[in-house]
Amino acid sequence: ATGIEPVLIGKPSDVLMNVALERLALSAEETWVIGDNPATDIAAGHAAGCPTILVLTGLATQENYAALLQAAGCEAGAVIEDLHTLMAYISDKLES
């Protein structure tokens, strides 16, 4: 009725991600977005220019993650099966 387009601030909008990056005083390139939902978490990471990691511990599973990523129109930088493997992955990346 107002003729004004609303500003979406929730995931996958980059507005929320950019505010978080600013508050953390980090660049997108040095901040990973980790989540289990390609349509929100991984898409938000892409929108903000952050590397992404999809964990198969919730919405995304081994059986459905490829279809969820395709439906979301994005790819995850890495797909990790569980939190123990995620911790090892992060540790390896930080040591590199």
PDB file of C-alpha atoms in Angstrom:
ATOM      1  CA  ALA A   1       0.000   0.000   0.000  1.00  0.00           C
ATOM      2  CA  THR A   2       2.949   2.354   0.620  1.00  0.00           C
ATOM      3  CA  GLY A   3       4.692   1.652  -2.663  1.00  0.00           C
ATOM      4  CA  ILE A   4       7.951   1.050  -0.794  1.00  0.00           C
ATOM      5  CA  GLU A   5       9.801  -2.215  -1.245  1.00  0.00           C
ATOM      6  CA  PRO A   6      10.538  -3.887   2.093  1.00  0.00           C
ATOM      7  CA  VAL A   7      14.127  -4.573   3.108  1.00  0.00           C
ATOM      8  CA  LEU A   8      14.611  -8.230   3.993  1.00  0.00           C
ATOM      9  CA  ILE A   9      17.150  -8.703   6.748  1.00  0.00           C
ATOM     10  CA  GLY A  10      16.833 -12.427   7.503  1.00  0.00           C
ATOM     11  CA  LYS A  11      18.789 -15.228   5.876  1.00  0.00           C
ATOM     12  CA  PRO A  12      19.602 -15.469   3.008  1.00  0.00           C
ATOM     13  CA  SER A  13      19.786 -11.670   2.755  1.00  0.00           C
ATOM     14  CA  ASP A  14      23.287 -10.253   2.940  1.00  0.00           C
ATOM     15  CA  VAL A  15      22.049  -7.441   5.220  1.00  0.00           C
ATOM     16  CA  LEU A  16      22.107  -9.643   8.333  1.00  0.00           C
ATOM     17  CA  MET A  17      25.440 -11.167   7.348  1.00  0.00           C
ATOM     18  CA  ASN A  18      27.059  -7.788   6.679  1.00  0.00           C
ATOM     19  CA  VAL A  19      25.912  -6.427  10.049  1.00  0.00           C
ATOM     20  CA  ALA A  20      27.399  -9.493  11.763  1.00  0.00           C
ATOM     21  CA  LEU A  21      30.680  -9.116   9.858  1.00  0.00           C
ATOM     22  CA  GLU A  22      30.864  -5.445  10.780  1.00  0.00           C
ATOM     23  CA  ARG A  23      30.203  -6.162  14.466  1.00  0.00           C
ATOM     24  CA  LEU A  24      32.879  -8.860  14.434  1.00  0.00           C
ATOM     25  CA  ALA A  25      35.276  -6.585  12.513  1.00  0.00           C
ATOM     26  CA  LEU A  26      35.981  -9.425  10.067  1.00  0.00           C
ATOM     27  CA  SER A  27      35.995  -9.603   6.308  1.00  0.00           C
ATOM     28  CA  ALA A  28      33.740 -11.997   4.428  1.00  0.00           C
ATOM     29  CA  GLU A  29      36.757 -13.849   3.051  1.00  0.00           C
ATOM     30  CA  GLU A  30      38.005 -14.743   6.530  1.00  0.00           C
ATOM     31  CA  THR A  31      34.615 -15.795   7.929  1.00  0.00           C
ATOM     32  CA  TRP A  32      33.003 -19.178   7.316  1.00  0.00           C
ATOM     33  CA  VAL A  33      29.264 -19.606   7.304  1.00  0.00           C
ATOM     34  CA  ILE A  34      28.432 -23.055   8.647  1.00  0.00           C
ATOM     35  CA  GLY A  35      24.932 -24.465   8.611  1.00  0.00           C
ATOM     36  CA  ASP A  36      22.612 -27.309   7.752  1.00  0.00           C
ATOM     37  CA  ASN A  37      20.174 -25.472   5.466  1.00  0.00           C
ATOM     38  CA  PRO A  38      21.316 -24.641   1.921  1.00  0.00           C
ATOM     39  CA  ALA A  39      18.386 -22.267   1.278  1.00  0.00           C
ATOM     40  CA  THR A  40      19.198 -20.071   4.267  1.00  0.00           C
ATOM     41  CA  ASP A  41      22.659 -20.712   5.723  1.00  0.00           C
ATOM     42  CA  ILE A  42      24.652 -21.534   2.597  1.00  0.00           C
ATOM     43  CA  ALA A  43      22.763 -19.010   0.442  1.00  0.00           C
ATOM     44  CA  ALA A  44      23.388 -16.301   3.077  1.00  0.00           C
ATOM     45  CA  GLY A  45      27.092 -17.093   3.048  1.00  0.00           C
ATOM     46  CA  HIS A  46      27.158 -16.790  -0.732  1.00  0.00           C
ATOM     47  CA  ALA A  47      25.214 -13.512  -0.632  1.00  0.00           C
ATOM     48  CA  ALA A  48      27.799 -12.050   1.751  1.00  0.00           C
ATOM     49  CA  GLY A  49      30.811 -13.494  -0.085  1.00  0.00           C
ATOM     50  CA  CYS A  50      31.796 -15.862   2.733  1.00  0.00           C
ATOM     51  CA  PRO A  51      33.161 -19.390   2.329  1.00  0.00           C
ATOM     52  CA  THR A  52      30.502 -21.941   3.284  1.00  0.00           C
ATOM     53  CA  ILE A  53      30.339 -25.326   4.957  1.00  0.00           C
ATOM     54  CA  LEU A  54      27.222 -27.490   4.873  1.00  0.00           C
ATOM     55  CA  VAL A  55      26.923 -29.902   7.795  1.00  0.00           C
ATOM     56  CA  LEU A  56      24.705 -32.944   7.485  1.00  0.00           C
ATOM     57  CA  THR A  57      23.438 -32.776  11.064  1.00  0.00           C
ATOM     58  CA  GLY A  58      19.922 -31.378  10.644  1.00  0.00           C
ATOM     59  CA  LEU A  59      17.852 -30.437   7.641  1.00  0.00           C
ATOM     60  CA  ALA A  60      20.495 -31.540   5.144  1.00  0.00           C
ATOM     61  CA  THR A  61      21.335 -35.235   5.201  1.00  0.00           C
ATOM     62  CA  GLN A  62      23.545 -37.532   3.158  1.00  0.00           C
ATOM     63  CA  GLU A  63      20.449 -38.556   1.181  1.00  0.00           C
ATOM     64  CA  ASN A  64      19.030 -35.105   0.370  1.00  0.00           C
ATOM     65  CA  TYR A  65      21.809 -32.492   0.442  1.00  0.00           C
ATOM     66  CA  ALA A  66      22.484 -32.487  -3.315  1.00  0.00           C
ATOM     67  CA  ALA A  67      18.803 -31.858  -4.070  1.00  0.00           C
ATOM     68  CA  LEU A  68      18.620 -29.149  -1.366  1.00  0.00           C
ATOM     69  CA  LEU A  69      21.675 -27.368  -2.777  1.00  0.00           C
ATOM     70  CA  GLN A  70      20.241 -27.548  -6.279  1.00  0.00           C
ATOM     71  CA  ALA A  71      16.888 -26.170  -5.089  1.00  0.00           C
ATOM     72  CA  ALA A  72      18.695 -23.356  -3.258  1.00  0.00           C
ATOM     73  CA  GLY A  73      20.719 -22.530  -6.367  1.00  0.00           C
ATOM     74  CA  CYS A  74      24.059 -22.596  -4.597  1.00  0.00           C
ATOM     75  CA  GLU A  75      26.952 -24.867  -3.730  1.00  0.00           C
ATOM     76  CA  ALA A  76      28.694 -25.336  -0.419  1.00  0.00           C
ATOM     77  CA  GLY A  77      32.451 -24.937  -0.266  1.00  0.00           C
ATOM     78  CA  ALA A  78      32.549 -28.154   1.734  1.00  0.00           C
ATOM     79  CA  VAL A  79      30.030 -30.771   2.834  1.00  0.00           C
ATOM     80  CA  ILE A  80      30.795 -32.303   6.223  1.00  0.00           C
ATOM     81  CA  GLU A  81      28.990 -35.299   7.732  1.00  0.00           C
ATOM     82  CA  ASP A  82      29.092 -34.481  11.458  1.00  0.00           C
ATOM     83  CA  LEU A  83      30.429 -32.049  14.031  1.00  0.00           C
ATOM     84  CA  HIS A  84      33.483 -34.148  14.895  1.00  0.00           C
ATOM     85  CA  THR A  85      34.525 -34.135  11.246  1.00  0.00           C
ATOM     86  CA  LEU A  86      33.767 -30.404  11.095  1.00  0.00           C
ATOM     87  CA  MET A  87      36.138 -29.733  13.995  1.00  0.00           C
ATOM     88  CA  ALA A  88      38.896 -31.736  12.290  1.00  0.00           C
ATOM     89  CA  TYR A  89      38.239 -29.878   9.000  1.00  0.00           C
ATOM     90  CA  ILE A  90      38.480 -26.487  10.718  1.00  0.00           C
ATOM     91  CA  SER A  91      41.618 -27.536  12.570  1.00  0.00           C
ATOM     92  CA  ASP A  92      43.273 -28.645   9.321  1.00  0.00           C
ATOM     93  CA  LYS A  93      42.331 -25.376   7.571  1.00  0.00           C
ATOM     94  CA  LEU A  94      43.664 -23.252  10.419  1.00  0.00           C
ATOM     95  CA  GLU A  95      46.973 -25.110  10.419  1.00  0.00           C
ATOM     96  CA  SER A  96      47.413 -24.667   6.645  1.00  0.00           C
TER      97      SER A  96
END
